Amino acid sequence: MSMLRRFFRWLFTPSASVSVFWLLLIGLLVGAAATIGTQAMVHATGSVEFCGGACHSMRAFTMPEYTQSVHYSNRTGVRAGCSDCHVPQTYPRLLFYKAAAGIRDAIAEARGVISTKEKCEQHRWRMANRVWDEMRANNSENGRSCHDPAAMAGDKQSEFARKMHDEFKHGTSTCIDCHKGVAHAEPEEPAAAPSATSK
């Protein structure tokens, strides 16, 4: 009998020595450890320090732009971190998104897709459009988790801003249609723009 078959027979054979109480307790402990471990990993991998320092390309090209932006330093002291803008805020979408983005970015980093400033600029338009397309598809939900159009004081905005925010309220546009280049340098569209595919 193979080792695998013996393992599965052992796994599914009712226990004669362990009570239901102990089985439930072990299950609860394993579930608690998995939940706490997941939360700890989400917190650790969602920090600005992790996002901006884990990869050479982020540390060298993306992080310096972000630290010069109003999302990093402003008069009110409210800081929007990387995950506040780029990662869904609800479960389980947050976990699926982080897993997919982490795998994609790790592969791109290993391949050296944007390992130099020149390569970063060459791919900036494509990468920005991928993010903008995501934001359009979800109606800029991450931006709206911080900025509520219903709470905006229209009399303190320019005429153009009031007009655009009215268009947003009527569903004819979304935040990212106007607010590009807020935390990163806005790329110039190349003469023949490549399609917005994965990083």
PDB file of C-alpha atoms in Angstrom:
ATOM      1  CA  MET A   1       0.000   0.000   0.000  1.00  0.00           C
ATOM      2  CA  SER A   2       1.373   3.380  -0.924  1.00  0.00           C
ATOM      3  CA  MET A   3       2.273   5.960   1.690  1.00  0.00           C
ATOM      4  CA  LEU A   4      -0.329   8.355   0.298  1.00  0.00           C
ATOM      5  CA  ARG A   5      -3.103   5.756   0.562  1.00  0.00           C
ATOM      6  CA  ARG A   6      -2.113   4.947   4.171  1.00  0.00           C
ATOM      7  CA  PHE A   7      -2.144   8.640   5.021  1.00  0.00           C
ATOM      8  CA  PHE A   8      -5.661   9.154   3.658  1.00  0.00           C
ATOM      9  CA  ARG A   9      -6.930   6.009   5.378  1.00  0.00           C
ATOM     10  CA  TRP A  10      -5.531   7.339   8.671  1.00  0.00           C
ATOM     11  CA  LEU A  11      -6.992  10.794   7.987  1.00  0.00           C
ATOM     12  CA  PHE A  12     -10.525   9.526   7.448  1.00  0.00           C
ATOM     13  CA  THR A  13     -10.610   6.726  10.031  1.00  0.00           C
ATOM     14  CA  PRO A  14     -12.755   7.673  13.065  1.00  0.00           C
ATOM     15  CA  SER A  15     -10.715   8.181  16.215  1.00  0.00           C
ATOM     16  CA  ALA A  16     -11.287   5.855  19.136  1.00  0.00           C
ATOM     17  CA  SER A  17      -9.100   7.824  21.547  1.00  0.00           C
ATOM     18  CA  VAL A  18      -9.815  11.537  20.882  1.00  0.00           C
ATOM     19  CA  SER A  19     -13.090  13.040  22.070  1.00  0.00           C
ATOM     20  CA  VAL A  20     -15.295  15.381  20.051  1.00  0.00           C
ATOM     21  CA  PHE A  21     -14.362  18.143  22.511  1.00  0.00           C
ATOM     22  CA  TRP A  22     -10.651  17.840  21.676  1.00  0.00           C
ATOM     23  CA  LEU A  23     -11.362  17.668  17.953  1.00  0.00           C
ATOM     24  CA  LEU A  24     -13.457  20.859  18.208  1.00  0.00           C
ATOM     25  CA  LEU A  25     -10.806  22.563  20.324  1.00  0.00           C
ATOM     26  CA  ILE A  26      -8.069  21.670  17.838  1.00  0.00           C
ATOM     27  CA  GLY A  27     -10.272  22.928  14.989  1.00  0.00           C
ATOM     28  CA  LEU A  28     -10.927  26.214  16.807  1.00  0.00           C
ATOM     29  CA  LEU A  29      -7.221  26.696  17.538  1.00  0.00           C
ATOM     30  CA  VAL A  30      -6.245  25.983  13.929  1.00  0.00           C
ATOM     31  CA  GLY A  31      -8.998  28.357  12.680  1.00  0.00           C
ATOM     32  CA  ALA A  32      -7.915  31.099  15.106  1.00  0.00           C
ATOM     33  CA  ALA A  33      -4.252  30.702  14.122  1.00  0.00           C
ATOM     34  CA  ALA A  34      -5.165  30.887  10.420  1.00  0.00           C
ATOM     35  CA  THR A  35      -7.340  33.984  10.946  1.00  0.00           C
ATOM     36  CA  ILE A  36      -4.803  35.818  13.102  1.00  0.00           C
ATOM     37  CA  GLY A  37      -1.956  34.816  10.782  1.00  0.00           C
ATOM     38  CA  THR A  38      -3.873  36.084   7.740  1.00  0.00           C
ATOM     39  CA  GLN A  39      -4.629  39.401   9.431  1.00  0.00           C
ATOM     40  CA  ALA A  40      -0.998  39.818  10.498  1.00  0.00           C
ATOM     41  CA  MET A  41       0.226  39.126   6.944  1.00  0.00           C
ATOM     42  CA  VAL A  42      -2.341  41.486   5.394  1.00  0.00           C
ATOM     43  CA  HIS A  43      -1.274  44.227   7.819  1.00  0.00           C
ATOM     44  CA  ALA A  44       2.461  43.635   7.269  1.00  0.00           C
ATOM     45  CA  THR A  45       2.234  43.462   3.466  1.00  0.00           C
ATOM     46  CA  GLY A  46      -0.110  46.455   3.304  1.00  0.00           C
ATOM     47  CA  SER A  47       2.243  48.923   4.969  1.00  0.00           C
ATOM     48  CA  VAL A  48       3.952  51.729   3.065  1.00  0.00           C
ATOM     49  CA  GLU A  49       7.306  50.391   4.259  1.00  0.00           C
ATOM     50  CA  PHE A  50       6.648  46.962   2.731  1.00  0.00           C
ATOM     51  CA  CYS A  51       5.120  48.238  -0.517  1.00  0.00           C
ATOM     52  CA  GLY A  52       7.833  50.831  -1.033  1.00  0.00           C
ATOM     53  CA  GLY A  53      10.791  48.763   0.109  1.00  0.00           C
ATOM     54  CA  ALA A  54      10.196  45.119  -0.843  1.00  0.00           C
ATOM     55  CA  CYS A  55      11.170  45.515  -4.511  1.00  0.00           C
ATOM     56  CA  HIS A  56      14.067  47.388  -6.108  1.00  0.00           C
ATOM     57  CA  SER A  57      11.817  49.067  -8.679  1.00  0.00           C
ATOM     58  CA  MET A  58       9.374  50.354  -6.064  1.00  0.00           C
ATOM     59  CA  ARG A  59      12.180  51.612  -3.808  1.00  0.00           C
ATOM     60  CA  ALA A  60      14.066  53.273  -6.662  1.00  0.00           C
ATOM     61  CA  PHE A  61      11.312  54.764  -8.824  1.00  0.00           C
ATOM     62  CA  THR A  62       7.823  54.635  -7.293  1.00  0.00           C
ATOM     63  CA  MET A  63       8.415  55.412  -3.615  1.00  0.00           C
ATOM     64  CA  PRO A  64      10.287  58.699  -4.193  1.00  0.00           C
ATOM     65  CA  GLU A  65       7.350  60.005  -6.270  1.00  0.00           C
ATOM     66  CA  TYR A  66       4.846  58.974  -3.627  1.00  0.00           C
ATOM     67  CA  THR A  67       6.799  60.629  -0.785  1.00  0.00           C
ATOM     68  CA  GLN A  68       6.663  63.930  -2.710  1.00  0.00           C
ATOM     69  CA  SER A  69       2.893  63.702  -3.190  1.00  0.00           C
ATOM     70  CA  VAL A  70       0.022  65.203  -1.213  1.00  0.00           C
ATOM     71  CA  HIS A  71      -1.105  61.690  -0.277  1.00  0.00           C
ATOM     72  CA  TYR A  72       2.125  61.256   1.721  1.00  0.00           C
ATOM     73  CA  SER A  73       2.555  64.694   3.273  1.00  0.00           C
ATOM     74  CA  ASN A  74      -0.063  67.449   3.534  1.00  0.00           C
ATOM     75  CA  ARG A  75      -1.309  70.252   5.766  1.00  0.00           C
ATOM     76  CA  THR A  76      -3.823  68.025   7.619  1.00  0.00           C
ATOM     77  CA  GLY A  77      -1.416  65.159   8.360  1.00  0.00           C
ATOM     78  CA  VAL A  78      -3.714  62.520   6.867  1.00  0.00           C
ATOM     79  CA  ARG A  79      -1.667  59.944   4.948  1.00  0.00           C
ATOM     80  CA  ALA A  80      -3.072  57.583   2.336  1.00  0.00           C
ATOM     81  CA  GLY A  81      -0.884  54.483   2.084  1.00  0.00           C
ATOM     82  CA  CYS A  82      -0.311  52.333  -0.969  1.00  0.00           C
ATOM     83  CA  SER A  83      -2.968  49.771  -0.063  1.00  0.00           C
ATOM     84  CA  ASP A  84      -5.524  52.520   0.632  1.00  0.00           C
ATOM     85  CA  CYS A  85      -5.521  53.347  -3.078  1.00  0.00           C
ATOM     86  CA  HIS A  86      -4.495  50.108  -4.777  1.00  0.00           C
ATOM     87  CA  VAL A  87      -6.074  47.229  -2.800  1.00  0.00           C
ATOM     88  CA  PRO A  88      -9.793  46.492  -2.296  1.00  0.00           C
ATOM     89  CA  GLN A  89     -10.845  47.212   1.278  1.00  0.00           C
ATOM     90  CA  THR A  90     -13.289  44.321   1.727  1.00  0.00           C
ATOM     91  CA  TYR A  91     -12.849  40.580   2.233  1.00  0.00           C
ATOM     92  CA  PRO A  92     -12.436  38.214   0.452  1.00  0.00           C
ATOM     93  CA  ARG A  93     -11.604  40.443  -2.574  1.00  0.00           C
ATOM     94  CA  LEU A  94      -8.685  41.953  -0.649  1.00  0.00           C
ATOM     95  CA  LEU A  95      -7.031  38.533  -0.252  1.00  0.00           C
ATOM     96  CA  PHE A  96      -7.535  37.489  -3.878  1.00  0.00           C
ATOM     97  CA  TYR A  97      -6.276  40.856  -5.164  1.00  0.00           C
ATOM     98  CA  LYS A  98      -3.171  40.839  -2.939  1.00  0.00           C
ATOM     99  CA  ALA A  99      -2.324  37.271  -3.963  1.00  0.00           C
ATOM    100  CA  ALA A 100      -2.712  37.964  -7.699  1.00  0.00           C
ATOM    101  CA  ALA A 101      -0.896  41.318  -7.576  1.00  0.00           C
ATOM    102  CA  GLY A 102       1.892  39.917  -5.412  1.00  0.00           C
ATOM    103  CA  ILE A 103       2.536  37.022  -7.793  1.00  0.00           C
ATOM    104  CA  ARG A 104       2.400  39.298 -10.856  1.00  0.00           C
ATOM    105  CA  ASP A 105       4.728  41.884  -9.328  1.00  0.00           C
ATOM    106  CA  ALA A 106       7.200  39.279  -8.009  1.00  0.00           C
ATOM    107  CA  ILE A 107       7.482  37.697 -11.465  1.00  0.00           C
ATOM    108  CA  ALA A 108       7.927  41.100 -13.119  1.00  0.00           C
ATOM    109  CA  GLU A 109      10.561  42.082 -10.558  1.00  0.00           C
ATOM    110  CA  ALA A 110      12.450  38.803 -11.089  1.00  0.00           C
ATOM    111  CA  ARG A 111      12.335  39.339 -14.860  1.00  0.00           C
ATOM    112  CA  GLY A 112      13.640  42.913 -14.490  1.00  0.00           C
ATOM    113  CA  VAL A 113      10.684  44.443 -16.354  1.00  0.00           C
ATOM    114  CA  ILE A 114      11.286  47.887 -14.787  1.00  0.00           C
ATOM    115  CA  SER A 115      14.745  47.374 -13.286  1.00  0.00           C
ATOM    116  CA  THR A 116      16.112  50.666 -14.649  1.00  0.00           C
ATOM    117  CA  LYS A 117      14.740  54.203 -14.853  1.00  0.00           C
ATOM    118  CA  GLU A 118      14.580  53.912 -18.639  1.00  0.00           C
ATOM    119  CA  LYS A 119      12.566  50.675 -18.464  1.00  0.00           C
ATOM    120  CA  CYS A 120      10.263  52.194 -15.840  1.00  0.00           C
ATOM    121  CA  GLU A 121       9.515  55.168 -18.088  1.00  0.00           C
ATOM    122  CA  GLN A 122       9.022  52.861 -21.069  1.00  0.00           C
ATOM    123  CA  HIS A 123       6.374  50.842 -19.175  1.00  0.00           C
ATOM    124  CA  ARG A 124       4.843  53.693 -17.153  1.00  0.00           C
ATOM    125  CA  TRP A 125       1.970  54.378 -19.583  1.00  0.00           C
ATOM    126  CA  ARG A 126       0.948  50.708 -19.711  1.00  0.00           C
ATOM    127  CA  MET A 127       1.161  50.210 -15.941  1.00  0.00           C
ATOM    128  CA  ALA A 128      -0.732  53.434 -15.213  1.00  0.00           C
ATOM    129  CA  ASN A 129      -3.498  52.473 -17.622  1.00  0.00           C
ATOM    130  CA  ARG A 130      -3.871  49.071 -15.975  1.00  0.00           C
ATOM    131  CA  VAL A 131      -4.463  50.810 -12.627  1.00  0.00           C
ATOM    132  CA  TRP A 132      -6.741  53.452 -14.154  1.00  0.00           C
ATOM    133  CA  ASP A 133      -8.818  50.733 -15.844  1.00  0.00           C
ATOM    134  CA  GLU A 134      -9.215  48.972 -12.478  1.00  0.00           C
ATOM    135  CA  MET A 135     -10.335  52.234 -10.874  1.00  0.00           C
ATOM    136  CA  ARG A 136     -12.837  52.952 -13.639  1.00  0.00           C
ATOM    137  CA  ALA A 137     -14.223  49.423 -13.366  1.00  0.00           C
ATOM    138  CA  ASN A 138     -14.908  49.811  -9.633  1.00  0.00           C
ATOM    139  CA  ASN A 139     -16.028  53.468  -9.864  1.00  0.00           C
ATOM    140  CA  SER A 140     -12.942  54.618  -7.928  1.00  0.00           C
ATOM    141  CA  GLU A 141     -14.216  52.862  -4.800  1.00  0.00           C
ATOM    142  CA  ASN A 142     -10.919  53.198  -2.914  1.00  0.00           C
ATOM    143  CA  GLY A 143     -10.766  56.935  -3.512  1.00  0.00           C
ATOM    144  CA  ARG A 144     -14.384  57.264  -2.441  1.00  0.00           C
ATOM    145  CA  SER A 145     -13.637  55.414   0.811  1.00  0.00           C
ATOM    146  CA  CYS A 146     -11.685  58.556   1.808  1.00  0.00           C
ATOM    147  CA  HIS A 147     -13.329  61.287  -0.296  1.00  0.00           C
ATOM    148  CA  ASP A 148     -17.132  61.446  -0.087  1.00  0.00           C
ATOM    149  CA  PRO A 149     -18.615  63.678  -2.807  1.00  0.00           C
ATOM    150  CA  ALA A 150     -21.745  64.158  -0.684  1.00  0.00           C
ATOM    151  CA  ALA A 151     -19.586  65.736   2.033  1.00  0.00           C
ATOM    152  CA  MET A 152     -17.779  68.122  -0.311  1.00  0.00           C
ATOM    153  CA  ALA A 153     -18.396  71.851   0.173  1.00  0.00           C
ATOM    154  CA  GLY A 154     -19.084  73.008  -3.379  1.00  0.00           C
ATOM    155  CA  ASP A 155     -18.769  76.680  -2.441  1.00  0.00           C
ATOM    156  CA  LYS A 156     -15.110  76.055  -1.515  1.00  0.00           C
ATOM    157  CA  GLN A 157     -14.305  74.525  -4.908  1.00  0.00           C
ATOM    158  CA  SER A 158     -13.515  76.087  -8.234  1.00  0.00           C
ATOM    159  CA  GLU A 159     -16.290  76.254 -10.824  1.00  0.00           C
ATOM    160  CA  PHE A 160     -14.570  73.542 -12.864  1.00  0.00           C
ATOM    161  CA  ALA A 161     -14.244  71.223  -9.823  1.00  0.00           C
ATOM    162  CA  ARG A 162     -17.931  71.731  -8.932  1.00  0.00           C
ATOM    163  CA  LYS A 163     -18.937  70.899 -12.498  1.00  0.00           C
ATOM    164  CA  MET A 164     -16.842  67.726 -12.577  1.00  0.00           C
ATOM    165  CA  HIS A 165     -18.062  66.571  -9.160  1.00  0.00           C
ATOM    166  CA  ASP A 166     -21.650  67.098 -10.331  1.00  0.00           C
ATOM    167  CA  GLU A 167     -20.900  64.871 -13.317  1.00  0.00           C
ATOM    168  CA  PHE A 168     -19.573  62.244 -10.922  1.00  0.00           C
ATOM    169  CA  LYS A 169     -22.737  62.451  -8.798  1.00  0.00           C
ATOM    170  CA  HIS A 170     -24.821  61.884 -11.938  1.00  0.00           C
ATOM    171  CA  GLY A 171     -22.727  58.850 -12.912  1.00  0.00           C
ATOM    172  CA  THR A 172     -21.203  60.306 -16.074  1.00  0.00           C
ATOM    173  CA  SER A 173     -17.600  60.137 -14.825  1.00  0.00           C
ATOM    174  CA  THR A 174     -15.518  58.702 -12.001  1.00  0.00           C
ATOM    175  CA  CYS A 175     -12.726  60.127  -9.854  1.00  0.00           C
ATOM    176  CA  ILE A 176      -9.794  58.746 -11.849  1.00  0.00           C
ATOM    177  CA  ASP A 177     -11.018  60.491 -15.008  1.00  0.00           C
ATOM    178  CA  CYS A 178      -9.699  63.751 -13.512  1.00  0.00           C
ATOM    179  CA  HIS A 179      -7.433  62.756 -10.636  1.00  0.00           C
ATOM    180  CA  LYS A 180      -4.497  61.126 -12.419  1.00  0.00           C
ATOM    181  CA  GLY A 181      -0.963  61.778 -11.255  1.00  0.00           C
ATOM    182  CA  VAL A 182      -2.068  62.405  -7.657  1.00  0.00           C
ATOM    183  CA  ALA A 183       0.500  60.128  -6.011  1.00  0.00           C
ATOM    184  CA  HIS A 184       2.709  59.232  -8.995  1.00  0.00           C
ATOM    185  CA  ALA A 185       4.012  61.145 -11.995  1.00  0.00           C
ATOM    186  CA  GLU A 186       1.371  61.117 -14.719  1.00  0.00           C
ATOM    187  CA  PRO A 187       2.818  59.481 -17.828  1.00  0.00           C
ATOM    188  CA  GLU A 188       2.696  61.019 -21.261  1.00  0.00           C
ATOM    189  CA  GLU A 189       0.827  58.995 -23.840  1.00  0.00           C
ATOM    190  CA  PRO A 190       3.297  57.512 -26.329  1.00  0.00           C
ATOM    191  CA  ALA A 191       2.796  58.027 -30.056  1.00  0.00           C
ATOM    192  CA  ALA A 192       1.613  54.427 -30.420  1.00  0.00           C
ATOM    193  CA  ALA A 193       0.256  53.477 -27.011  1.00  0.00           C
ATOM    194  CA  PRO A 194       0.769  49.810 -26.050  1.00  0.00           C
ATOM    195  CA  SER A 195      -2.169  47.918 -24.574  1.00  0.00           C
ATOM    196  CA  ALA A 196      -2.620  47.980 -20.814  1.00  0.00           C
ATOM    197  CA  THR A 197      -1.620  44.406 -19.962  1.00  0.00           C
ATOM    198  CA  SER A 198      -0.076  42.958 -16.826  1.00  0.00           C
ATOM    199  CA  LYS A 199       3.111  44.442 -15.315  1.00  0.00           C
TER     200      LYS A 199
END
